[in-house]
Every structure is written in C-alpha cells, then in structure tokens.
Amino acid sequence: MSDFDAIIVGGGLAGLTTAYLLAKESAEVLLIERGNFAGAKNMTGGRLYSHSLEKILPGFAGEAPVERRVTREKVSLMTGDSSVTVDYFSPGLAQPGQDSYTVLRADFDQWLAGRAEAEGAQIVTGIKVDDILIRDGQVRGIVAGGDEMEADVTVLADGVNSLLAQKLGLRAELPPQQVAVGVKELIALPASVIEDRFQCRTGEGTAWLFAGQPSGGRVGGGFLYTNKESVSLGVVCTLSDLIAGNATLPQLLENFKRHPAVAPLVEGGKLIEYSGHLVPEGGLAMIPRLVTDGALIVGDAAGFCINLGYTVRGMDFAVGSGEYAAQAILQAKQAGNFSAESLDAYRSALEESFIMQDMRLYHKFPHFMETTPRIFAGYPEMASDLMAQLFVVDGQRPQPLYKKAGRSLKTVGTLNLILDALRGVRAL
Ligand SMILES: Cc1cc2nc3c(=O)[nH]c(=O)nc-3n(C[C@H](O)[C@H](O)[C@H](O)COP(=O)(O)OP(=O)(O)OC[C@H]3O[C@@H](n4cnc5c(N)ncnc54)[C@H](O)[C@@H]3O)c2cc1C
C-alpha cells in the first residue's frame, strides 16, 4: 500500500495543475517544492495564453492574480540606436479563448497552489527531492531529506533541468545548443505612467518583443511585458551563443535597457526583482521518453516549450501537459495498473493535443534560427536603413523609392532575403 496515489516533484504550473486535477477527483496527492513557496523559484517573461487553464478553471482570470490582459502586440527590429516597430492593437486579442495575460509567477503560482490545496492536495515547500525510489525496477516514489515516500505514480514536474529525469535515464544531460538562458528585471512604475507610456487602459497591457540589438545580434531577443504596476524587461539568448560570444547576459540586458528606444519607457522606474532561468529550446528533438513504470514527466521537464528566439511559450503547455498527466493517472488508478504501458495513455493523449501539434508545427524553427543569423544581425540594420531612406529629408537630390529600397536591400542581398523568407515560411 503506497503512502499516496501520486507524488509530484515541483510546484510550477505543470506540477500544480496535475495536483489540482488529481485532488479534485479525490486522489491522495503530495506535491514537493524546493522553493519556500510555489512560484518562489519560477520565472517567466511573461505572458500566459489563457486557453489551457481556462479549460480547467473557467473564468480563472477574474479570480487569479493576473496582471494585465494583453491587447497590444509589438515587435521591433533593433540596431544599436534605432528601432523599427510593428504595433498591432485589436479587441480580438482580448476575446475569450484567445486572450492572454501578463503574470508574475511568485503570485500566480501561489494562487494555483491555494486552489490545489483547497481540493485536498498536500503541498510541502522548502524541501528538495534528492532521488527517485526504485523497487523491482519500478519507480515507487521519492527520497527527500533522507526520508522515503511511496506513491503509485511519481510525476516529474521539476522544470527544464530535470535532474531526476536524467537519473531515471529518461533524458540525457542538456547540451548547450538545446537550452537558452533568460534574465529579467522587474521594474516598478505607477499604473498611470504605464498606461500613458504604453497607450493602454486600466487592466490592459502590451507584449513587446525585440530582435537584433538586445541579444547582441545573436540568436535570441528582448522582451517587455507590462504588469499592473511594473514592467518585466528581459533578454533570452541561446547558451551555446553566449559561450561563443564575449558579452554576458547581464551586460546585454543593461545595453538593452539603455537603448534610446527603451530607456524612456522605464525611466524613473525602480528595480524590484532580478531573476535568471534556463529555457528549453530544442523543440521536438528535446522531448524525452515521457513515461516509465510508475512515473511520468510534464512541463518544461518534458521539453514542452517553444522558443522562437524573440518569444518563448511554455506556460500553456505546462498547464496542458498537467491536465493530460492527471487524466492518465486517474485512468491508471481505476485500472489499478501503473505500468509504463498503462501510463502511456498520457503520451497518446499528448500526440493528439495542441501541445504536440504546436511542437510539430514549429519543429524546424530552432534550426532555421541557428542557420539564419541575418534575422538577428542583418535584417534589423536593413529595416532601419530603409526607414531612414523613407523618412529622412535632408535637402539633397531626391531619389525614387525603388532606388532607395534597392540600396537598403543590398545590405543583406536580395537573393538572401528571398531565400530566407522561403525557408522561414517553410519552417513554420
Ligand atoms: C526568460 C523566460 C521567459 C519566458 N517567457 C514566457 C512567456 O512569456 N510565456 C510562456 O508561456 N512561457 C514563457 N517562458 C517559459 C515558461 O516560464 C515555462 O515553460 C514554464 O514555467 C514551465 O513550467 P513548469 O511547471 O514545467 O516548470 P517550472 O515553472 O520551472 O517549475 C519547476 C518547479 O520544480 C521545482 N523543482 C525543481 N527541482 C526540484 C526538486 N528536486 N525538488 C523539489 N522541487 C523541485 C522548482 O523549484 C520549480 O518550482 C519563459 C521562460 C523564461 C526562462
């Protein structure tokens, strides 16, 4: 007889969703989180696409500590001193089902932990799970602080660098080219200042992504998300690129913050939090074996994250994978069979889900980014040059538009532009 139906390692969105759904169906659940509270060690850019959590907790945004609903999307191509921006505002962005919210994980994860506890899940914080308990070749629980605890199923929700999945042989050590690293500053500003600077109403906000200068022209990008009374400003870069380059990530973030197009946006703000975290970016190639006898793996630990260089998306996958994991565990409980074969219902459900559909859709994109450095150093300069040709009036002899555009295109080469566009479209 096990101590619990399920032990979940990690109190991020993946683990908490699994715990909530299992406890809701009266399963005996223990979740162990090494941070002092759920969300204490978790980081996001961050915008949460609502669809997967909405399915589980309808109307959650009315109750949860979300920051702002995103109604404005901006993408900028940046050189050292210029910025070319696409600004998309639409009420459609706020429509139920396609809405998204900026969140701060320390608050948001604690709220979800509260929901799981209210359903009966036991959440223990401040304890690190050191090992997996294996008996007769089957996972039987965990070892933490010298104590052994048994469960019919152990859920690995321990994030991108899942040492437990490595111990179990479900995945290998992360190679630098399959992982990016992000740093973020949380900068406090009054709500009225944010609403003026980012042209948004109370409760509404902006998601802003930057390619070019923020990552020093390497694979990666910058982000800015508006919260209620702060903005999240950060940079994400591929680890292998950082190792090869000479700028550190904190330096890149400092340069980004001082960029003439960004500095006025955060002027007068007060730094209230600085955080750094790894991001899975191997895409489909990084997904490990998802189930074994008595255990399964969810969220970032399973590599469910898409990094398109200038944007990262993993939170809706973490929630979605938690849902499918909970369903498979409940089925296994009913059948009294916790073998890999039985838990494989999780993998099968994922295959048909939005998670694997999206992972498959974008599977060529990491390779496209790595082999198309012009996205990060080339096109931003070209776009800036083109804008200068169009907008700068200096009293010199005018030139027809096609000649101006032709000059800018020469900076990367017309053939390169066409080939990159074709490869980019194919990668999507
Ligand atoms: C810079 C950056 C920007 C991002 N931006 C976005 C964004 O805008 N939108 C988006 O959707 N996604 C974004 N992501 C990705 C997103 O944050 C992750 O995909 C998501 O947090 C994964 O959730 P998770 O529950 O799987 O893992 P995590 O949130 O990492 O949770 C894992 C938990 O396990 C705990 N843990 C680990 N090991 C142990 C152990 N041995 N014992 C006990 N506890 C343990 C950790 O403390 C942690 O609480 C971003 C990520 C980064 C780093």
Tab-separated table of C-alpha atoms and ligand atoms in Angstrom:
chain	number	residue	atom	x	y	z
A	1	MET	CA	0.000	0.000	0.000
A	2	SER	CA	1.521	3.348	-1.062
A	3	ASP	CA	1.539	6.492	1.062
A	4	PHE	CA	-0.014	8.472	-1.821
A	5	ASP	CA	-1.720	7.931	-5.156
A	6	ALA	CA	0.698	10.440	-6.659
A	7	ILE	CA	3.780	12.364	-5.578
A	8	ILE	CA	4.530	15.384	-7.725
A	9	VAL	CA	8.016	16.894	-7.773
A	10	GLY	CA	7.909	20.643	-8.480
A	11	GLY	CA	5.393	23.383	-7.799
A	12	GLY	CA	5.402	25.186	-11.141
A	13	LEU	CA	2.361	25.390	-13.402
A	14	ALA	CA	2.781	21.813	-14.659
A	15	GLY	CA	3.014	20.232	-11.200
A	16	LEU	CA	0.325	22.423	-9.654
A	17	THR	CA	-2.157	21.720	-12.461
A	18	THR	CA	-1.581	17.974	-12.082
A	19	ALA	CA	-2.010	18.254	-8.298
A	20	TYR	CA	-5.185	20.330	-8.599
A	21	LEU	CA	-6.873	17.962	-11.061
A	22	LEU	CA	-5.921	14.801	-9.178
A	23	ALA	CA	-7.027	16.197	-5.812
A	24	LYS	CA	-10.302	17.377	-7.366
A	25	GLU	CA	-11.017	13.710	-8.162
A	26	SER	CA	-10.234	12.752	-4.538
A	27	ALA	CA	-6.813	11.258	-5.253
A	28	GLU	CA	-4.261	11.378	-2.395
A	29	VAL	CA	-1.650	13.817	-3.694
A	30	LEU	CA	1.608	15.133	-2.264
A	31	LEU	CA	3.455	17.911	-4.108
A	32	ILE	CA	7.001	18.742	-3.013
A	33	GLU	CA	8.533	22.084	-3.988
A	34	ARG	CA	12.109	23.023	-3.125
A	35	GLY	CA	11.383	26.772	-3.045
A	36	ASN	CA	9.995	28.413	0.082
A	37	PHE	CA	6.631	28.678	-1.679
A	38	ALA	CA	5.204	27.610	-5.026
A	39	GLY	CA	6.496	30.093	-7.600
A	40	ALA	CA	9.423	31.259	-5.450
A	41	LYS	CA	11.955	29.911	-7.957
A	42	ASN	CA	9.887	30.230	-11.097
A	43	MET	CA	10.299	32.740	-13.841
A	44	THR	CA	8.557	33.744	-16.980
A	45	GLY	CA	8.695	36.658	-19.395
A	46	GLY	CA	5.757	36.500	-19.071
A	47	ARG	CA	2.538	36.165	-20.803
A	48	LEU	CA	0.178	33.280	-20.155
A	49	TYR	CA	-2.080	32.253	-23.033
A	50	SER	CA	-5.290	31.519	-21.172
A	51	HIS	CA	-6.837	28.707	-23.234
A	52	SER	CA	-5.451	25.673	-21.401
A	53	LEU	CA	-6.083	26.954	-17.864
A	54	GLU	CA	-9.482	28.328	-18.890
A	55	LYS	CA	-10.488	24.765	-19.799
A	56	ILE	CA	-9.637	23.607	-16.278
A	57	LEU	CA	-10.684	26.648	-14.252
A	58	PRO	CA	-13.251	28.575	-16.344
A	59	GLY	CA	-13.167	32.314	-15.680
A	60	PHE	CA	-9.868	31.994	-13.753
A	61	ALA	CA	-8.718	35.459	-14.810
A	62	GLY	CA	-11.476	37.023	-12.733
A	63	GLU	CA	-10.082	35.477	-9.573
A	64	ALA	CA	-6.382	34.802	-10.154
A	65	PRO	CA	-3.672	37.435	-9.622
A	66	VAL	CA	-3.205	38.175	-13.334
A	67	GLU	CA	-1.523	41.495	-14.103
A	68	ARG	CA	-2.929	42.863	-17.389
A	69	ARG	CA	-4.845	41.416	-20.315
A	70	VAL	CA	-2.721	41.827	-23.447
A	71	THR	CA	-4.493	43.956	-26.057
A	72	ARG	CA	-1.430	45.307	-27.837
A	73	GLU	CA	1.337	43.311	-29.516
A	74	LYS	CA	4.534	44.973	-30.660
A	75	VAL	CA	7.559	43.551	-32.460
A	76	SER	CA	10.669	45.653	-33.003
A	77	LEU	CA	13.782	45.162	-35.090
A	78	MET	CA	16.601	46.995	-33.334
A	79	THR	CA	20.046	48.234	-34.201
A	80	GLY	CA	22.316	49.892	-31.641
A	81	ASP	CA	20.464	53.193	-31.871
A	82	SER	CA	17.297	52.664	-33.922
A	83	SER	CA	14.137	50.614	-33.792
A	84	VAL	CA	11.532	49.662	-36.408
A	85	THR	CA	8.268	48.525	-34.822
A	86	VAL	CA	5.081	46.770	-35.877
A	87	ASP	CA	2.269	47.703	-33.496
A	88	TYR	CA	-0.855	45.537	-33.509
A	89	PHE	CA	-3.846	46.577	-31.447
A	90	SER	CA	-7.078	44.636	-31.674
A	91	PRO	CA	-10.075	43.891	-29.440
A	92	GLY	CA	-9.765	40.349	-30.878
A	93	LEU	CA	-6.686	39.837	-28.707
A	94	ALA	CA	-8.885	40.126	-25.626
A	95	GLN	CA	-11.640	37.782	-26.759
A	96	PRO	CA	-12.336	34.768	-24.528
A	97	GLY	CA	-10.438	31.750	-25.791
A	98	GLN	CA	-7.725	33.813	-27.459
A	99	ASP	CA	-6.935	36.153	-24.577
A	100	SER	CA	-3.614	36.230	-22.778
A	101	TYR	CA	-2.435	37.805	-19.523
A	102	THR	CA	0.817	39.078	-18.120
A	103	VAL	CA	1.605	37.270	-14.880
A	104	LEU	CA	4.185	37.298	-12.104
A	105	ARG	CA	4.894	33.729	-11.140
A	106	ALA	CA	5.524	34.304	-7.444
A	107	ASP	CA	1.903	35.473	-7.095
A	108	PHE	CA	0.285	33.359	-9.760
A	109	ASP	CA	1.775	30.003	-8.745
A	110	GLN	CA	0.866	30.605	-5.103
A	111	TRP	CA	-2.720	31.207	-6.137
A	112	LEU	CA	-2.822	27.937	-8.111
A	113	ALA	CA	-1.208	26.138	-5.156
A	114	GLY	CA	-4.039	27.506	-2.987
A	115	ARG	CA	-6.601	26.084	-5.425
A	116	ALA	CA	-4.912	22.668	-5.335
A	117	GLU	CA	-4.788	22.713	-1.527
A	118	ALA	CA	-8.446	23.680	-1.352
A	119	GLU	CA	-9.192	20.458	-3.286
A	120	GLY	CA	-7.176	18.443	-0.750
A	121	ALA	CA	-3.668	18.284	-2.271
A	122	GLN	CA	-0.852	18.353	0.285
A	123	ILE	CA	1.835	20.828	-0.687
A	124	VAL	CA	5.154	20.794	1.122
A	125	THR	CA	7.612	23.598	0.369
A	126	GLY	CA	11.258	24.235	1.205
A	127	ILE	CA	12.221	20.590	0.592
A	128	LYS	CA	14.254	19.315	-2.340
A	129	VAL	CA	13.582	15.876	-3.748
A	130	ASP	CA	17.011	14.243	-3.888
A	131	ASP	CA	16.287	10.983	-5.599
A	132	ILE	CA	13.738	8.609	-7.048
A	133	LEU	CA	12.806	5.499	-5.150
A	134	ILE	CA	13.062	2.404	-7.305
A	135	ARG	CA	11.907	-1.043	-6.263
A	136	ASP	CA	11.897	-4.126	-8.507
A	137	GLY	CA	12.793	-1.931	-11.476
A	138	GLN	CA	9.744	0.272	-10.999
A	139	VAL	CA	9.521	3.854	-9.711
A	140	ARG	CA	7.912	3.701	-6.283
A	141	GLY	CA	8.218	7.275	-5.007
A	142	ILE	CA	10.880	9.731	-3.911
A	143	VAL	CA	13.669	10.329	-1.441
A	144	ALA	CA	13.800	13.740	0.215
A	145	GLY	CA	15.829	14.830	3.236
A	146	GLY	CA	16.732	11.188	3.903
A	147	ASP	CA	13.074	10.104	4.038
A	148	GLU	CA	11.478	7.728	1.570
A	149	MET	CA	7.895	8.343	0.463
A	150	GLU	CA	5.936	5.946	-1.675
A	151	ALA	CA	3.348	6.604	-4.353
A	152	ASP	CA	1.695	4.646	-7.138
A	153	VAL	CA	2.800	7.333	-9.596
A	154	THR	CA	5.600	9.898	-9.387
A	155	VAL	CA	5.222	12.968	-11.587
A	156	LEU	CA	8.397	14.779	-12.588
A	157	ALA	CA	7.427	18.445	-12.885
A	158	ASP	CA	10.831	19.731	-11.832
A	159	GLY	CA	11.442	22.084	-14.740
A	160	VAL	CA	13.853	22.450	-17.628
A	161	ASN	CA	16.925	20.987	-15.938
A	162	SER	CA	15.179	17.862	-14.636
A	163	LEU	CA	17.977	16.074	-12.833
A	164	LEU	CA	15.503	13.400	-11.720
A	165	ALA	CA	14.568	12.587	-15.333
A	166	GLN	CA	18.297	12.274	-16.045
A	167	LYS	CA	18.724	9.970	-13.047
A	168	LEU	CA	15.876	7.838	-14.329
A	169	GLY	CA	17.507	7.659	-17.744
A	170	LEU	CA	14.508	9.323	-19.370
A	171	ARG	CA	16.680	12.091	-20.762
A	172	ALA	CA	20.360	12.922	-21.244
A	173	GLU	CA	22.183	15.944	-19.822
A	174	LEU	CA	21.116	19.146	-21.610
A	175	PRO	CA	23.527	20.123	-24.400
A	176	PRO	CA	24.182	23.931	-24.621
A	177	GLN	CA	22.543	24.171	-28.047
A	178	GLN	CA	19.242	22.816	-26.651
A	179	VAL	CA	18.934	25.376	-23.940
A	180	ALA	CA	18.687	29.146	-23.767
A	181	VAL	CA	19.054	31.353	-20.762
A	182	GLY	CA	17.000	34.384	-19.837
A	183	VAL	CA	17.442	37.269	-17.405
A	184	LYS	CA	14.752	39.680	-16.383
A	185	GLU	CA	14.385	42.878	-14.400
A	186	LEU	CA	11.094	43.710	-12.772
A	187	ILE	CA	10.877	47.496	-12.775
A	188	ALA	CA	8.228	49.230	-10.663
A	189	LEU	CA	6.310	52.129	-12.231
A	190	PRO	CA	2.963	53.680	-11.258
A	191	ALA	CA	-0.017	52.217	-13.147
A	192	SER	CA	-0.889	55.638	-14.623
A	193	VAL	CA	2.651	56.014	-16.033
A	194	ILE	CA	2.448	52.542	-17.613
A	195	GLU	CA	-0.942	53.337	-19.143
A	196	ASP	CA	0.368	56.632	-20.608
A	197	ARG	CA	3.640	55.229	-21.927
A	198	PHE	CA	2.124	52.084	-23.412
A	199	GLN	CA	-1.212	53.584	-24.527
A	200	CYS	CA	-3.399	51.164	-22.662
A	201	ARG	CA	-6.439	51.305	-20.421
A	202	THR	CA	-6.611	50.092	-16.838
A	203	GLY	CA	-6.320	46.310	-16.826
A	204	GLU	CA	-4.981	46.200	-20.388
A	205	GLY	CA	-1.383	45.834	-21.419
A	206	THR	CA	1.332	45.317	-24.010
A	207	ALA	CA	3.505	42.377	-25.025
A	208	TRP	CA	6.596	43.681	-26.820
A	209	LEU	CA	9.302	41.560	-28.419
A	210	PHE	CA	12.617	42.769	-29.812
A	211	ALA	CA	15.109	41.185	-32.247
A	212	GLY	CA	18.631	42.399	-33.028
A	213	GLN	CA	20.462	44.587	-30.526
A	214	PRO	CA	19.059	43.011	-27.301
A	215	SER	CA	20.813	39.681	-27.950
A	216	GLY	CA	23.914	41.360	-29.387
A	217	GLY	CA	22.931	40.199	-32.876
A	218	ARG	CA	22.918	36.533	-31.848
A	219	VAL	CA	20.071	34.004	-31.628
A	220	GLY	CA	17.713	35.391	-29.013
A	221	GLY	CA	15.839	38.561	-28.279
A	222	GLY	CA	14.455	41.015	-25.798
A	223	PHE	CA	11.022	41.258	-24.225
A	224	LEU	CA	8.959	43.793	-22.355
A	225	TYR	CA	5.630	42.980	-20.703
A	226	THR	CA	3.511	45.484	-18.823
A	227	ASN	CA	2.196	44.412	-15.424
A	228	LYS	CA	-0.194	46.337	-13.172
A	229	GLU	CA	2.485	48.429	-11.515
A	230	SER	CA	5.685	47.197	-13.077
A	231	VAL	CA	7.218	46.157	-16.362
A	232	SER	CA	9.135	42.932	-16.997
A	233	LEU	CA	12.173	43.672	-19.156
A	234	GLY	CA	14.489	40.862	-20.198
A	235	VAL	CA	16.753	39.153	-22.681
A	236	VAL	CA	16.891	35.493	-23.770
A	237	CYS	CA	19.927	34.009	-25.563
A	238	THR	CA	20.960	30.533	-26.652
A	239	LEU	CA	23.523	29.169	-24.215
A	240	SER	CA	25.901	27.994	-26.965
A	241	ASP	CA	25.872	31.514	-28.488
A	242	LEU	CA	26.582	33.087	-25.116
A	243	ILE	CA	29.517	30.747	-24.557
A	244	ALA	CA	30.894	31.640	-28.002
A	245	GLY	CA	30.338	35.398	-27.610
A	246	ASN	CA	32.095	37.878	-25.372
A	247	ALA	CA	29.141	39.716	-23.783
A	248	THR	CA	27.495	38.357	-20.649
A	249	LEU	CA	23.712	38.192	-20.358
A	250	PRO	CA	23.552	40.878	-17.609
A	251	GLN	CA	25.606	43.159	-19.904
A	252	LEU	CA	23.223	42.526	-22.796
A	253	LEU	CA	20.245	43.358	-20.565
A	254	GLU	CA	21.945	46.558	-19.383
A	255	ASN	CA	22.618	47.595	-23.015
A	256	PHE	CA	19.010	46.802	-23.931
A	257	LYS	CA	17.690	48.848	-21.011
A	258	ARG	CA	19.835	51.811	-22.094
A	259	HIS	CA	18.788	51.630	-25.745
A	260	PRO	CA	17.393	55.070	-26.738
A	261	ALA	CA	14.047	53.491	-27.692
A	262	VAL	CA	13.740	51.582	-24.391
A	263	ALA	CA	15.264	53.902	-21.791
A	264	PRO	CA	12.335	56.394	-21.843
A	265	LEU	CA	9.888	53.508	-21.311
A	266	VAL	CA	11.439	52.526	-17.975
A	267	GLU	CA	12.708	55.960	-16.934
A	268	GLY	CA	12.083	56.696	-13.250
A	269	GLY	CA	11.332	53.027	-12.582
A	270	LYS	CA	12.704	51.183	-9.562
A	271	LEU	CA	14.325	47.753	-9.888
A	272	ILE	CA	12.423	45.444	-7.542
A	273	GLU	CA	13.485	41.981	-8.719
A	274	TYR	CA	16.240	40.436	-10.835
A	275	SER	CA	15.961	36.822	-11.976
A	276	GLY	CA	17.538	34.350	-14.363
A	277	HIS	CA	16.382	30.972	-15.661
A	278	LEU	CA	17.015	28.349	-18.332
A	279	VAL	CA	14.621	27.891	-21.269
A	280	PRO	CA	14.240	24.613	-23.202
A	281	GLU	CA	14.749	25.388	-26.862
A	282	GLY	CA	15.468	22.100	-28.563
A	283	GLY	CA	11.840	21.793	-29.655
A	284	LEU	CA	10.603	18.390	-30.749
A	285	ALA	CA	14.142	16.953	-30.672
A	286	MET	CA	14.322	17.592	-26.949
A	287	ILE	CA	11.217	15.682	-25.860
A	288	PRO	CA	12.371	12.692	-23.799
A	289	ARG	CA	10.698	9.369	-23.114
A	290	LEU	CA	7.602	10.601	-21.306
A	291	VAL	CA	6.592	7.574	-19.232
A	292	THR	CA	8.190	4.705	-17.419
A	293	ASP	CA	6.850	2.180	-14.920
A	294	GLY	CA	5.365	4.287	-12.121
A	295	ALA	CA	6.401	7.734	-13.394
A	296	LEU	CA	5.739	10.364	-15.993
A	297	ILE	CA	7.163	13.721	-16.897
A	298	VAL	CA	5.389	17.044	-17.577
A	299	GLY	CA	6.001	20.704	-18.483
A	300	ASP	CA	9.496	22.085	-19.116
A	301	ALA	CA	10.984	18.862	-17.724
A	302	ALA	CA	9.463	17.172	-20.776
A	303	GLY	CA	10.778	19.916	-23.083
A	304	PHE	CA	7.312	21.324	-23.789
A	305	CYS	CA	8.382	24.835	-24.680
A	306	ILE	CA	8.739	26.760	-27.914
A	307	ASN	CA	11.473	29.360	-28.205
A	308	LEU	CA	11.154	31.352	-31.401
A	309	GLY	CA	14.180	33.466	-30.500
A	310	TYR	CA	12.229	36.634	-29.874
A	311	THR	CA	9.451	34.897	-27.895
A	312	VAL	CA	9.128	31.961	-25.505
A	313	ARG	CA	5.963	29.967	-24.846
A	314	GLY	CA	5.743	27.185	-22.292
A	315	MET	CA	3.194	28.045	-19.614
A	316	ASP	CA	0.102	26.946	-21.546
A	317	PHE	CA	1.983	23.715	-22.410
A	318	ALA	CA	2.844	23.203	-18.728
A	319	VAL	CA	-0.848	23.511	-17.810
A	320	GLY	CA	-1.964	21.324	-20.739
A	321	SER	CA	0.547	18.558	-20.014
A	322	GLY	CA	-0.503	18.625	-16.338
A	323	GLU	CA	-4.078	18.047	-17.446
A	324	TYR	CA	-3.231	15.067	-19.674
A	325	ALA	CA	-0.982	13.601	-16.982
A	326	ALA	CA	-3.764	13.817	-14.385
A	327	GLN	CA	-6.219	12.135	-16.749
A	328	ALA	CA	-3.823	9.243	-17.418
A	329	ILE	CA	-3.079	8.792	-13.700
A	330	LEU	CA	-6.794	8.683	-12.849
A	331	GLN	CA	-7.351	6.048	-15.540
A	332	ALA	CA	-4.386	4.026	-14.250
A	333	LYS	CA	-5.762	4.298	-10.704
A	334	GLN	CA	-9.104	2.975	-11.851
A	335	ALA	CA	-7.418	0.071	-13.622
A	336	GLY	CA	-5.023	-0.499	-10.688
A	337	ASN	CA	-2.184	-0.611	-13.203
A	338	PHE	CA	0.680	1.903	-13.043
A	339	SER	CA	2.971	0.283	-15.597
A	340	ALA	CA	4.522	2.279	-18.440
A	341	GLU	CA	2.021	0.607	-20.745
A	342	SER	CA	-0.907	1.875	-18.697
A	343	LEU	CA	0.528	5.383	-18.217
A	344	ASP	CA	1.214	5.559	-21.938
A	345	ALA	CA	-2.338	6.959	-22.235
A	346	TYR	CA	-0.636	10.255	-21.295
A	347	ARG	CA	1.684	10.109	-24.325
A	348	SER	CA	-1.188	9.086	-26.622
A	349	ALA	CA	-3.374	11.971	-25.435
A	350	LEU	CA	-0.486	14.391	-25.941
A	351	GLU	CA	0.017	13.200	-29.511
A	352	GLU	CA	-3.445	14.486	-30.433
A	353	SER	CA	-3.256	17.608	-28.280
A	354	PHE	CA	-2.450	21.253	-29.098
A	355	ILE	CA	0.912	20.695	-27.393
A	356	MET	CA	2.304	18.175	-29.844
A	357	GLN	CA	0.549	19.864	-32.759
A	358	ASP	CA	2.370	23.107	-31.944
A	359	MET	CA	5.660	21.371	-31.183
A	360	ARG	CA	5.447	19.623	-34.562
A	361	LEU	CA	4.447	22.803	-36.391
A	362	TYR	CA	7.486	24.689	-35.108
A	363	HIS	CA	9.942	21.798	-35.113
A	364	LYS	CA	12.115	23.231	-37.885
A	365	PHE	CA	12.212	26.710	-36.394
A	366	PRO	CA	15.158	26.299	-33.964
A	367	HIS	CA	17.327	25.092	-36.865
A	368	PHE	CA	16.073	27.943	-39.086
A	369	MET	CA	17.089	30.500	-36.442
A	370	GLU	CA	20.507	28.963	-35.864
A	371	THR	CA	21.264	28.898	-39.580
A	372	THR	CA	19.857	32.349	-40.382
A	373	PRO	CA	21.979	34.813	-38.385
A	374	ARG	CA	20.668	37.654	-40.577
A	375	ILE	CA	17.419	37.632	-38.555
A	376	PHE	CA	19.397	38.965	-35.608
A	377	ALA	CA	22.215	40.819	-37.387
A	378	GLY	CA	21.301	41.961	-40.889
A	379	TYR	CA	17.566	42.479	-41.135
A	380	PRO	CA	17.344	44.934	-38.218
A	381	GLU	CA	20.019	47.079	-39.957
A	382	MET	CA	18.233	46.709	-43.305
A	383	ALA	CA	14.888	47.762	-41.824
A	384	SER	CA	16.463	50.743	-40.100
A	385	ASP	CA	18.241	51.804	-43.283
A	386	LEU	CA	15.016	51.526	-45.274
A	387	MET	CA	13.167	53.688	-42.749
A	388	ALA	CA	15.955	56.267	-42.876
A	389	GLN	CA	15.685	56.325	-46.694
A	390	LEU	CA	11.935	56.865	-46.448
A	391	PHE	CA	11.764	59.399	-43.636
A	392	VAL	CA	14.964	61.415	-43.592
A	393	VAL	CA	14.670	64.661	-45.559
A	394	ASP	CA	17.979	66.476	-45.868
A	395	GLY	CA	17.582	68.783	-48.870
A	396	GLN	CA	19.821	66.569	-51.042
A	397	ARG	CA	18.793	65.475	-54.527
A	398	PRO	CA	15.740	63.168	-54.136
A	399	GLN	CA	15.822	59.591	-55.370
A	400	PRO	CA	12.869	57.432	-56.484
A	401	LEU	CA	11.544	54.972	-53.912
A	402	TYR	CA	12.676	51.837	-55.783
A	403	LYS	CA	16.253	53.112	-55.758
A	404	LYS	CA	16.087	53.910	-52.056
A	405	ALA	CA	14.645	50.489	-51.270
A	406	GLY	CA	17.201	48.808	-53.541
A	407	ARG	CA	20.066	50.408	-51.609
A	408	SER	CA	18.717	49.079	-48.314
A	409	LEU	CA	18.139	45.606	-49.731
A	410	LYS	CA	21.755	45.488	-50.874
A	411	THR	CA	22.841	45.440	-47.215
A	412	VAL	CA	21.698	41.787	-46.970
A	413	GLY	CA	21.310	40.914	-50.651
A	414	THR	CA	18.015	40.438	-52.452
A	415	LEU	CA	18.631	36.730	-53.045
A	416	ASN	CA	19.350	36.160	-49.361
A	417	LEU	CA	16.149	37.966	-48.477
A	418	ILE	CA	14.066	35.799	-50.817
A	419	LEU	CA	15.744	32.561	-49.715
A	420	ASP	CA	15.430	33.396	-46.014
A	421	ALA	CA	11.762	34.300	-46.486
A	422	LEU	CA	11.102	30.972	-48.227
A	423	ARG	CA	12.998	28.992	-45.573
A	424	GLY	CA	11.221	30.925	-42.826
A	425	VAL	CA	7.795	30.197	-44.287
A	426	ARG	CA	8.706	26.508	-44.675
A	427	ALA	CA	9.939	26.365	-41.063
A	428	LEU	CA	6.503	27.469	-39.922
B	1	LIG	C1	13.114	34.287	-19.523
B	1	LIG	C2	11.904	33.430	-19.759
B	1	LIG	C3	10.799	33.961	-20.394
B	1	LIG	C4	9.668	33.170	-20.615
B	1	LIG	N1	8.570	33.744	-21.171
B	1	LIG	C5	7.442	33.006	-21.313
B	1	LIG	C6	6.231	33.622	-21.750
B	1	LIG	O1	6.151	34.838	-21.919
B	1	LIG	N2	5.149	32.814	-21.932
B	1	LIG	C7	5.174	31.468	-21.684
B	1	LIG	O2	4.153	30.799	-21.862
B	1	LIG	N3	6.309	30.877	-21.244
B	1	LIG	C8	7.428	31.604	-21.036
B	1	LIG	N4	8.549	31.023	-20.532
B	1	LIG	C9	8.556	29.565	-20.302
B	1	LIG	C10	7.774	29.205	-19.044
B	1	LIG	O3	8.158	30.034	-17.981
B	1	LIG	C11	7.997	27.738	-18.702
B	1	LIG	O4	7.693	26.967	-19.850
B	1	LIG	C12	7.110	27.283	-17.529
B	1	LIG	O5	7.464	27.985	-16.380
B	1	LIG	C13	7.281	25.790	-17.273
B	1	LIG	O6	6.544	25.426	-16.118
B	1	LIG	P1	6.932	24.097	-15.307
B	1	LIG	O7	5.931	23.973	-14.229
B	1	LIG	O8	7.135	22.984	-16.248
B	1	LIG	O9	8.379	24.408	-14.715
B	1	LIG	P2	8.851	25.479	-13.645
B	1	LIG	O10	7.965	26.643	-13.624
B	1	LIG	O11	10.308	25.695	-13.878
B	1	LIG	O12	8.648	24.708	-12.241
B	1	LIG	C14	9.505	23.674	-11.839
B	1	LIG	C15	9.451	23.635	-10.320
B	1	LIG	O13	10.142	22.490	-9.848
B	1	LIG	C16	10.860	22.847	-8.680
B	1	LIG	N5	11.921	21.845	-8.518
B	1	LIG	C17	12.949	21.580	-9.361
B	1	LIG	N6	13.703	20.566	-8.892
B	1	LIG	C18	13.133	20.174	-7.712
B	1	LIG	C19	13.446	19.172	-6.773
B	1	LIG	N7	14.491	18.353	-6.942
B	1	LIG	N8	12.668	19.059	-5.675
B	1	LIG	C20	11.583	19.885	-5.491
B	1	LIG	N9	11.239	20.859	-6.365
B	1	LIG	C21	11.987	20.996	-7.483
B	1	LIG	C22	11.340	24.256	-8.970
B	1	LIG	O14	11.687	24.958	-7.795
B	1	LIG	C23	10.121	24.837	-9.664
B	1	LIG	O15	9.218	25.415	-8.754
B	1	LIG	C24	9.683	31.799	-20.255
B	1	LIG	C25	10.794	31.263	-19.591
B	1	LIG	C26	11.878	32.073	-19.322
B	1	LIG	C27	13.036	31.490	-18.554
